[in-house]
PDB file of C-alpha atoms in Angstrom:
ATOM      1  CA  MET A   1     -16.984  14.843   4.996  1.00 86.00           C
ATOM      2  CA  ILE A   2     -18.826  11.630   5.853  1.00 92.00           C
ATOM      3  CA  THR A   3     -16.763   9.108   7.791  1.00 94.00           C
ATOM      4  CA  PHE A   4     -17.567   5.495   8.539  1.00 96.00           C
ATOM      5  CA  HIS A   5     -16.116   2.681  10.563  1.00 96.00           C
ATOM      6  CA  PHE A   6     -17.608  -0.807  10.476  1.00 97.00           C
ATOM      7  CA  SER A   7     -16.806  -4.496  10.813  1.00 98.00           C
ATOM      8  CA  LEU A   8     -16.926  -6.724   7.730  1.00 98.00           C
ATOM      9  CA  PRO A   9     -17.300 -10.449   8.544  1.00 98.00           C
ATOM     10  CA  SER A  10     -14.880 -11.770   5.950  1.00 98.00           C
ATOM     11  CA  GLN A  11     -15.649 -15.101   4.349  1.00 98.00           C
ATOM     12  CA  VAL A  12     -12.145 -15.220   2.874  1.00 98.00           C
ATOM     13  CA  LEU A  13     -10.283 -14.634   6.132  1.00 98.00           C
ATOM     14  CA  HIS A  14     -12.889 -16.229   8.422  1.00 98.00           C
ATOM     15  CA  ARG A  15     -12.761 -13.286  10.789  1.00 98.00           C
ATOM     16  CA  PRO A  16     -14.142  -9.763  11.040  1.00 98.00           C
ATOM     17  CA  VAL A  17     -12.151  -6.973   9.388  1.00 98.00           C
ATOM     18  CA  THR A  18     -12.546  -3.357  10.451  1.00 98.00           C
ATOM     19  CA  ILE A  19     -12.992  -0.931   7.564  1.00 98.00           C
ATOM     20  CA  SER A  20     -12.399   2.814   7.932  1.00 98.00           C
ATOM     21  CA  GLY A  21     -13.336   5.272   5.236  1.00 98.00           C
ATOM     22  CA  ALA A  22     -14.616   8.648   4.171  1.00 97.00           C
ATOM     23  CA  LEU A  23     -16.770  10.207   1.457  1.00 95.00           C
ATOM     24  CA  PRO A  24     -17.003  13.877   0.503  1.00 93.00           C
ATOM     25  CA  TYR A  25     -19.951  15.720   2.047  1.00 87.00           C
ATOM     26  CA  GLY A  26     -22.835  16.444  -0.312  1.00 75.00           C
ATOM     27  CA  LEU A  27     -22.503  13.033  -1.933  1.00 60.00           C
ATOM     28  CA  MET A  28     -26.243  12.384  -2.037  1.00 55.00           C
ATOM     29  CA  ALA A  29     -26.897  15.575  -3.989  1.00 53.00           C
ATOM     30  CA  ASN A  30     -25.539  14.246  -7.271  1.00 62.00           C
ATOM     31  CA  PHE A  31     -25.332  10.439  -6.925  1.00 63.00           C
ATOM     32  CA  THR A  32     -22.113  10.438  -8.958  1.00 78.00           C
ATOM     33  CA  ALA A  33     -19.885   7.396  -8.744  1.00 91.00           C
ATOM     34  CA  LEU A  34     -16.758   8.525  -6.943  1.00 95.00           C
ATOM     35  CA  LYS A  35     -13.095   8.083  -7.626  1.00 96.00           C
ATOM     36  CA  VAL A  36     -11.619   5.773  -4.985  1.00 98.00           C
ATOM     37  CA  VAL A  37      -8.293   5.609  -3.183  1.00 98.00           C
ATOM     38  CA  TRP A  38      -7.731   2.277  -1.444  1.00 98.00           C
ATOM     39  CA  GLY A  39      -5.308   2.816   1.456  1.00 98.00           C
ATOM     40  CA  LEU A  40      -3.033   0.222   3.044  1.00 98.00           C
ATOM     41  CA  HIS A  41      -1.600   1.134   6.431  1.00 98.00           C
ATOM     42  CA  CYS A  42       1.915   0.712   7.817  1.00 97.00           C
ATOM     43  CA  ALA A  43       2.895  -1.912  10.394  1.00 95.00           C
ATOM     44  CA  MET A  44       1.658  -1.522  13.964  1.00 95.00           C
ATOM     45  CA  GLU A  45      -1.233   0.666  12.780  1.00 97.00           C
ATOM     46  CA  ASP A  46      -4.719   0.259  11.299  1.00 98.00           C
ATOM     47  CA  GLY A  47      -6.980   2.016   8.799  1.00 98.00           C
ATOM     48  CA  ASP A  48      -7.731   4.861  11.216  1.00 97.00           C
ATOM     49  CA  PHE A  49      -4.056   5.811  10.993  1.00 98.00           C
ATOM     50  CA  PHE A  50      -4.755   7.708   7.769  1.00 98.00           C
ATOM     51  CA  PHE A  51      -7.353   9.879   9.508  1.00 97.00           C
ATOM     52  CA  HIS A  52      -5.858  10.314  12.975  1.00 96.00           C
ATOM     53  CA  LYS A  53      -2.264  11.008  11.917  1.00 97.00           C
ATOM     54  CA  LEU A  54      -2.207  11.812   8.199  1.00 97.00           C
ATOM     55  CA  ASN A  55      -5.139  14.224   7.790  1.00 95.00           C
ATOM     56  CA  MET A  56      -6.831  12.130   5.106  1.00 98.00           C
ATOM     57  CA  GLY A  57     -10.232  13.624   5.887  1.00 96.00           C
ATOM     58  CA  SER A  58      -9.249  17.077   4.651  1.00 96.00           C
ATOM     59  CA  LEU A  59      -7.846  15.562   1.445  1.00 97.00           C
ATOM     60  CA  VAL A  60     -11.117  13.715   0.826  1.00 97.00           C
ATOM     61  CA  GLU A  61     -12.967  17.013   1.118  1.00 95.00           C
ATOM     62  CA  GLN A  62     -10.448  18.930  -0.981  1.00 95.00           C
ATOM     63  CA  TYR A  63     -10.382  16.554  -3.945  1.00 96.00           C
ATOM     64  CA  GLY A  64     -13.784  14.876  -3.650  1.00 94.00           C
ATOM     65  CA  PHE A  65     -12.833  11.202  -3.685  1.00 96.00           C
ATOM     66  CA  ALA A  66     -13.759   8.214  -1.540  1.00 97.00           C
ATOM     67  CA  PHE A  67     -11.098   6.715   0.715  1.00 98.00           C
ATOM     68  CA  ILE A  68     -11.257   3.106   1.932  1.00 98.00           C
ATOM     69  CA  ALA A  69      -8.764   1.630   4.421  1.00 98.00           C
ATOM     70  CA  PRO A  70      -9.079  -1.931   5.757  1.00 98.00           C
ATOM     71  CA  SER A  71      -7.297  -2.873   8.990  1.00 98.00           C
ATOM     72  CA  LEU A  72      -5.430  -6.124   8.394  1.00 98.00           C
ATOM     73  CA  GLY A  73      -2.724  -6.248  11.033  1.00 97.00           C
ATOM     74  CA  ASN A  74       0.897  -6.970  10.178  1.00 96.00           C
ATOM     75  CA  GLY A  75       0.361  -9.435   7.323  1.00 96.00           C
ATOM     76  CA  TYR A  76       1.856  -7.302   4.526  1.00 96.00           C
ATOM     77  CA  PHE A  77      -1.444  -7.542   2.596  1.00 97.00           C
ATOM     78  CA  ILE A  78      -0.389 -10.645   0.661  1.00 96.00           C
ATOM     79  CA  ASN A  79      -1.391 -14.296   0.585  1.00 96.00           C
ATOM     80  CA  SER A  80       0.820 -15.973   3.167  1.00 94.00           C
ATOM     81  CA  PRO A  81       0.785 -19.385   4.857  1.00 93.00           C
ATOM     82  CA  TYR A  82      -1.317 -17.759   7.591  1.00 94.00           C
ATOM     83  CA  GLU A  83      -3.899 -15.619   5.779  1.00 97.00           C
ATOM     84  CA  ARG A  84      -5.020 -14.866   2.249  1.00 97.00           C
ATOM     85  CA  GLN A  85      -5.111 -11.108   2.597  1.00 98.00           C
ATOM     86  CA  ALA A  86      -4.513 -10.404  -1.117  1.00 97.00           C
ATOM     87  CA  ASP A  87      -7.549 -12.520  -2.015  1.00 98.00           C
ATOM     88  CA  PHE A  88      -9.610 -10.641   0.554  1.00 98.00           C
ATOM     89  CA  LEU A  89      -8.681  -7.265  -0.931  1.00 98.00           C
ATOM     90  CA  GLN A  90      -9.531  -8.104  -4.515  1.00 97.00           C
ATOM     91  CA  THR A  91     -12.335 -10.660  -4.318  1.00 97.00           C
ATOM     92  CA  GLU A  92     -14.198  -9.507  -1.203  1.00 98.00           C
ATOM     93  CA  LEU A  93     -13.361  -5.985  -0.065  1.00 98.00           C
ATOM     94  CA  MET A  94     -13.773  -4.299  -3.452  1.00 98.00           C
ATOM     95  CA  PRO A  95     -17.040  -6.020  -4.474  1.00 97.00           C
ATOM     96  CA  VAL A  96     -18.643  -5.554  -1.053  1.00 97.00           C
ATOM     97  CA  LEU A  97     -17.776  -1.856  -0.787  1.00 97.00           C
ATOM     98  CA  ARG A  98     -18.886  -1.190  -4.350  1.00 97.00           C
ATOM     99  CA  ALA A  99     -22.238  -2.792  -3.570  1.00 96.00           C
ATOM    100  CA  MET A 100     -22.633  -0.598  -0.478  1.00 94.00           C
ATOM    101  CA  LEU A 101     -21.331   2.758  -1.694  1.00 94.00           C
ATOM    102  CA  PRO A 102     -21.305   4.814  -4.930  1.00 93.00           C
ATOM    103  CA  LEU A 103     -17.737   3.849  -5.863  1.00 96.00           C
ATOM    104  CA  SER A 104     -16.688   3.879  -9.482  1.00 96.00           C
ATOM    105  CA  PRO A 105     -15.632   0.449 -10.803  1.00 96.00           C
ATOM    106  CA  LEU A 106     -13.717   2.011 -13.706  1.00 97.00           C
ATOM    107  CA  ARG A 107      -9.987   1.409 -13.801  1.00 96.00           C
ATOM    108  CA  GLU A 108      -9.221   5.097 -14.341  1.00 96.00           C
ATOM    109  CA  ASP A 109     -11.083   5.992 -11.138  1.00 97.00           C
ATOM    110  CA  ASN A 110      -9.350   3.512  -8.804  1.00 98.00           C
ATOM    111  CA  MET A 111      -6.013   4.209  -7.126  1.00 98.00           C
ATOM    112  CA  LEU A 112      -3.830   2.765  -4.386  1.00 98.00           C
ATOM    113  CA  LEU A 113      -1.919   4.417  -1.547  1.00 98.00           C
ATOM    114  CA  GLY A 114       0.377   2.530   0.811  1.00 98.00           C
ATOM    115  CA  ILE A 115       2.873   3.458   3.498  1.00 98.00           C
ATOM    116  CA  SER A 116       5.850   1.317   4.545  1.00 97.00           C
ATOM    117  CA  MET A 117       4.391  -2.194   4.918  1.00 97.00           C
ATOM    118  CA  GLY A 118       1.344  -0.894   3.058  1.00 97.00           C
ATOM    119  CA  GLY A 119       3.583  -0.004   0.135  1.00 96.00           C
ATOM    120  CA  PHE A 120       4.545  -3.656  -0.111  1.00 95.00           C
ATOM    121  CA  GLY A 121       0.849  -4.493  -0.302  1.00 96.00           C
ATOM    122  CA  VAL A 122       0.071  -1.725  -2.789  1.00 96.00           C
ATOM    123  CA  VAL A 123       2.717  -2.833  -5.261  1.00 95.00           C
ATOM    124  CA  HIS A 124       1.727  -6.480  -4.913  1.00 95.00           C
ATOM    125  CA  TRP A 125      -1.961  -5.623  -5.432  1.00 96.00           C
ATOM    126  CA  ALA A 126      -1.277  -3.319  -8.378  1.00 95.00           C
ATOM    127  CA  LEU A 127       0.995  -5.785 -10.170  1.00 94.00           C
ATOM    128  CA  SER A 128      -1.274  -8.755  -9.430  1.00 92.00           C
ATOM    129  CA  CYS A 129      -4.392  -6.977 -10.711  1.00 92.00           C
ATOM    130  CA  PRO A 130      -3.128  -4.358 -13.179  1.00 91.00           C
ATOM    131  CA  ASP A 131      -6.525  -4.010 -14.862  1.00 92.00           C
ATOM    132  CA  SER A 132      -8.062  -2.757 -11.611  1.00 95.00           C
ATOM    133  CA  PHE A 133      -6.034   0.410 -10.984  1.00 96.00           C
ATOM    134  CA  ASN A 134      -4.940   3.549 -12.761  1.00 96.00           C
ATOM    135  CA  ALA A 135      -2.239   4.640 -10.320  1.00 97.00           C
ATOM    136  CA  ALA A 136      -0.401   3.461  -7.220  1.00 98.00           C
ATOM    137  CA  ALA A 137       1.519   5.620  -4.755  1.00 98.00           C
ATOM    138  CA  ALA A 138       3.978   3.994  -2.349  1.00 98.00           C
ATOM    139  CA  ILE A 139       5.564   5.951   0.505  1.00 98.00           C
ATOM    140  CA  SER A 140       8.682   4.788   2.398  1.00 98.00           C
ATOM    141  CA  SER A 141       8.064   1.286   1.131  1.00 96.00           C
ATOM    142  CA  ILE A 142       9.675  -2.123   0.945  1.00 92.00           C
ATOM    143  CA  PHE A 143       8.978  -3.810  -2.382  1.00 93.00           C
ATOM    144  CA  ASP A 144      11.069  -6.956  -2.729  1.00 94.00           C
ATOM    145  CA  ALA A 145      11.259  -9.562   0.038  1.00 93.00           C
ATOM    146  CA  SER A 146      14.296 -11.137  -1.619  1.00 92.00           C
ATOM    147  CA  LEU A 147      16.512  -8.078  -1.088  1.00 94.00           C
ATOM    148  CA  PRO A 148      18.556  -7.988   2.133  1.00 93.00           C
ATOM    149  CA  PRO A 149      18.118  -4.972   4.405  1.00 93.00           C
ATOM    150  CA  ASP A 150      20.434  -2.013   3.853  1.00 94.00           C
ATOM    151  CA  GLU A 151      23.218  -2.220   6.418  1.00 95.00           C
ATOM    152  CA  ARG A 152      22.830   1.496   7.095  1.00 95.00           C
ATOM    153  CA  ALA A 153      19.400   0.744   8.569  1.00 95.00           C
ATOM    154  CA  ARG A 154      20.972  -1.730  11.000  1.00 95.00           C
ATOM    155  CA  LYS A 155      23.307   0.996  12.217  1.00 94.00           C
ATOM    156  CA  ASN A 156      20.588   3.640  12.526  1.00 95.00           C
ATOM    157  CA  ARG A 157      19.158   3.992  16.033  1.00 94.00           C
ATOM    158  CA  GLU A 158      15.619   4.699  14.840  1.00 94.00           C
ATOM    159  CA  GLN A 159      15.490   2.119  12.042  1.00 96.00           C
ATOM    160  CA  ARG A 160      17.461  -0.765  13.592  1.00 95.00           C
ATOM    161  CA  PRO A 161      14.510  -2.085  15.688  1.00 95.00           C
ATOM    162  CA  LEU A 162      12.304  -2.116  12.556  1.00 94.00           C
ATOM    163  CA  VAL A 163      14.871  -4.182  10.666  1.00 94.00           C
ATOM    164  CA  ARG A 164      15.139  -6.711  13.482  1.00 94.00           C
ATOM    165  CA  LEU A 165      11.396  -7.052  14.015  1.00 92.00           C
ATOM    166  CA  PHE A 166      10.051  -6.920  10.471  1.00 93.00           C
ATOM    167  CA  SER A 167      12.800  -7.537   7.909  1.00 93.00           C
ATOM    168  CA  ASP A 168      14.589 -10.203   9.935  1.00 94.00           C
ATOM    169  CA  ARG A 169      11.606 -11.931  11.568  1.00 93.00           C
ATOM    170  CA  LEU A 170       8.123 -11.152  10.308  1.00 94.00           C
ATOM    171  CA  LEU A 171       8.746 -10.723   6.576  1.00 94.00           C
ATOM    172  CA  PRO A 172      10.574 -14.059   6.150  1.00 93.00           C
ATOM    173  CA  LEU A 173       7.849 -15.784   8.149  1.00 94.00           C
ATOM    174  CA  LEU A 174       5.186 -14.492   5.756  1.00 95.00           C
ATOM    175  CA  THR A 175       7.050 -14.737   2.462  1.00 95.00           C
ATOM    176  CA  ARG A 176       9.209 -17.885   2.650  1.00 94.00           C
ATOM    177  CA  ASP A 177       8.502 -21.594   2.890  1.00 92.00           C
ATOM    178  CA  LYS A 178      10.011 -23.990   5.439  1.00 90.00           C
ATOM    179  CA  ASN A 179      13.121 -24.346   3.256  1.00 91.00           C
ATOM    180  CA  GLY A 180      13.674 -20.601   3.165  1.00 91.00           C
ATOM    181  CA  ASP A 181      12.634 -20.207  -0.482  1.00 93.00           C
ATOM    182  CA  LEU A 182      10.540 -17.204  -1.471  1.00 93.00           C
ATOM    183  CA  LEU A 183       6.885 -18.115  -1.946  1.00 92.00           C
ATOM    184  CA  PRO A 184       5.566 -17.449  -5.468  1.00 88.00           C
ATOM    185  CA  ASP A 185       2.882 -15.047  -4.241  1.00 87.00           C
ATOM    186  CA  ALA A 186       5.506 -12.933  -2.469  1.00 90.00           C
ATOM    187  CA  ASP A 187       7.966 -12.887  -5.384  1.00 91.00           C
ATOM    188  CA  ILE A 188       7.559  -9.489  -7.002  1.00 91.00           C
ATOM    189  CA  ARG A 189       9.863 -10.519  -9.833  1.00 87.00           C
ATOM    190  CA  LEU A 190       7.204 -12.914 -11.106  1.00 88.00           C
ATOM    191  CA  LEU A 191       4.666 -10.087 -11.206  1.00 88.00           C
ATOM    192  CA  TYR A 192       6.610  -7.483 -13.188  1.00 86.00           C
ATOM    193  CA  GLY A 193       6.285  -9.290 -16.505  1.00 78.00           C
ATOM    194  CA  ARG A 194       2.601 -10.092 -16.122  1.00 73.00           C
ATOM    195  CA  ALA A 195       1.774  -6.500 -15.299  1.00 76.00           C
ATOM    196  CA  ALA A 196       3.847  -5.110 -18.161  1.00 69.00           C
ATOM    197  CA  GLU A 197       1.998  -7.366 -20.611  1.00 72.00           C
ATOM    198  CA  SER A 198      -1.416  -6.295 -19.263  1.00 70.00           C
ATOM    199  CA  GLY A 199      -0.662  -2.579 -19.071  1.00 81.00           C
ATOM    200  CA  ALA A 200       0.494  -1.802 -15.546  1.00 88.00           C
ATOM    201  CA  PRO A 201      -0.781   1.127 -13.489  1.00 94.00           C
ATOM    202  CA  ARG A 202       1.344   4.234 -13.093  1.00 95.00           C
ATOM    203  CA  PHE A 203       3.580   4.088 -10.030  1.00 97.00           C
ATOM    204  CA  SER A 204       5.037   6.911  -7.988  1.00 98.00           C
ATOM    205  CA  LEU A 205       7.336   6.561  -4.989  1.00 98.00           C
ATOM    206  CA  TRP A 206       8.099   8.915  -2.108  1.00 98.00           C
ATOM    207  CA  TYR A 207      10.995   8.272   0.272  1.00 98.00           C
ATOM    208  CA  GLY A 208      13.374  10.220   2.477  1.00 98.00           C
ATOM    209  CA  THR A 209      17.073  10.542   1.825  1.00 97.00           C
ATOM    210  CA  GLU A 210      17.773   9.095   5.281  1.00 97.00           C
ATOM    211  CA  ASP A 211      15.242   6.275   4.946  1.00 98.00           C
ATOM    212  CA  TYR A 212      17.627   3.333   4.720  1.00 97.00           C
ATOM    213  CA  LEU A 213      14.746   0.863   4.862  1.00 97.00           C
ATOM    214  CA  SER A 214      13.447   2.180   1.533  1.00 97.00           C
ATOM    215  CA  LEU A 215      16.385   3.697  -0.389  1.00 97.00           C
ATOM    216  CA  SER A 216      17.850   0.595  -2.022  1.00 96.00           C
ATOM    217  CA  GLN A 217      14.407  -1.021  -2.286  1.00 96.00           C
ATOM    218  CA  SER A 218      13.053   1.979  -4.185  1.00 97.00           C
ATOM    219  CA  ALA A 219      16.035   2.135  -6.535  1.00 96.00           C
ATOM    220  CA  ASN A 220      15.608  -1.543  -7.347  1.00 96.00           C
ATOM    221  CA  PHE A 221      11.876  -1.137  -7.972  1.00 96.00           C
ATOM    222  CA  VAL A 222      12.400   1.835 -10.282  1.00 96.00           C
ATOM    223  CA  ARG A 223      15.048  -0.031 -12.254  1.00 95.00           C
ATOM    224  CA  ASN A 224      12.849  -3.102 -12.716  1.00 93.00           C
ATOM    225  CA  CYS A 225       9.856  -1.019 -13.804  1.00 93.00           C
ATOM    226  CA  ARG A 226      11.809   0.998 -16.340  1.00 93.00           C
ATOM    227  CA  GLU A 227      13.426  -2.088 -17.818  1.00 92.00           C
ATOM    228  CA  ARG A 228       9.918  -3.425 -18.513  1.00 90.00           C
ATOM    229  CA  GLY A 229       8.347  -0.202 -19.743  1.00 90.00           C
ATOM    230  CA  ILE A 230       6.230   0.335 -16.605  1.00 92.00           C
ATOM    231  CA  GLU A 231       5.681   4.034 -15.857  1.00 93.00           C
ATOM    232  CA  VAL A 232       7.259   5.071 -12.572  1.00 96.00           C
ATOM    233  CA  THR A 233       8.325   8.348 -10.985  1.00 97.00           C
ATOM    234  CA  GLU A 234      10.182   8.929  -7.727  1.00 97.00           C
ATOM    235  CA  HIS A 235      10.240  11.804  -5.264  1.00 97.00           C
ATOM    236  CA  THR A 236      12.946  12.210  -2.648  1.00 97.00           C
ATOM    237  CA  ALA A 237      13.276  14.773   0.105  1.00 96.00           C
ATOM    238  CA  PRO A 238      15.146  15.079   3.395  1.00 97.00           C
ATOM    239  CA  GLY A 239      13.581  12.703   5.886  1.00 97.00           C
ATOM    240  CA  ALA A 240      13.595   9.248   7.394  1.00 97.00           C
ATOM    241  CA  HIS A 241      11.197   6.327   7.895  1.00 97.00           C
ATOM    242  CA  ASN A 242       8.794   8.141  10.181  1.00 97.00           C
ATOM    243  CA  LEU A 243       5.525   9.999  10.591  1.00 97.00           C
ATOM    244  CA  ALA A 244       7.060  13.419   9.992  1.00 97.00           C
ATOM    245  CA  PHE A 245       8.036  12.440   6.453  1.00 98.00           C
ATOM    246  CA  TRP A 246       4.777  10.618   5.751  1.00 98.00           C
ATOM    247  CA  GLN A 247       2.602  13.604   6.671  1.00 97.00           C
ATOM    248  CA  GLY A 248       4.051  15.691   3.868  1.00 96.00           C
ATOM    249  CA  ALA A 249       4.356  12.849   1.381  1.00 98.00           C
ATOM    250  CA  VAL A 250       0.684  11.849   1.678  1.00 98.00           C
ATOM    251  CA  ASN A 251      -0.430  15.316   0.571  1.00 97.00           C
ATOM    252  CA  ASP A 252       1.831  15.142  -2.472  1.00 97.00           C
ATOM    253  CA  ALA A 253       0.813  11.566  -3.297  1.00 98.00           C
ATOM    254  CA  VAL A 254      -2.902  12.369  -3.257  1.00 98.00           C
ATOM    255  CA  ALA A 255      -2.328  15.459  -5.401  1.00 97.00           C
ATOM    256  CA  TRP A 256      -0.432  13.281  -7.904  1.00 97.00           C
ATOM    257  CA  MET A 257      -3.184  10.672  -8.023  1.00 97.00           C
ATOM    258  CA  MET A 258      -5.869  13.326  -8.494  1.00 96.00           C
ATOM    259  CA  GLY A 259      -3.923  14.955 -11.311  1.00 92.00           C
ATOM    260  CA  ALA A 260      -3.208  18.154  -9.413  1.00 72.00           C
ATOM    261  CA  ALA A 261       0.550  17.656  -9.094  1.00 58.00           C
TER     262      ALA A 261
END
């Protein structure tokens, strides 16, 4: 496996962005354009999270794909009043990395993987640019900023601090205007129809049965996709909104994207 870690001076964000990634070893022997998984990290982490805690390197070697993970802080990977992260992903990150590395530009070879906050970004990216991706996997994710948090999460000792910090404070700050109305770019309901008309990517969700941050959000997402003819599958297992669940789910999600599931 070949790993890399570099700083991209973003012209969209007007700041440097750290990019972490990996390519399968032996790449230069065949010069074949690689399938790509674009990874979006959870809150309070960065792109290295996939390698240091989720064993992404071994999956890159096993399946022979390229993995790219930008580190963008806690901005939910969308265009907000503070930063245009969605524009950076589509109009800068993808073209720059494709110019540097042998990454396939074909829709069928490009996939998305997001965890928690990253799942919010993955779904937004996939629905905003449906022609760019074949599949999108979201793990323990929040999808709709208009839905109130599940009250069970407020009562859960592990999940209550996450609700207070992110759902109650940070997410409204990024997704709502000064009057409290949801910003168009953060309104997933506006994106469903556009994606369905263009031929949306395949979606697959993984979440734990005790993950009260994601349970009702996932059910709502599945319902909206199926009503619009967007392909979606869901996978549940015992677990909560934590690293222990994510470590197993990432293996399954990559296998699904690579067609081995």
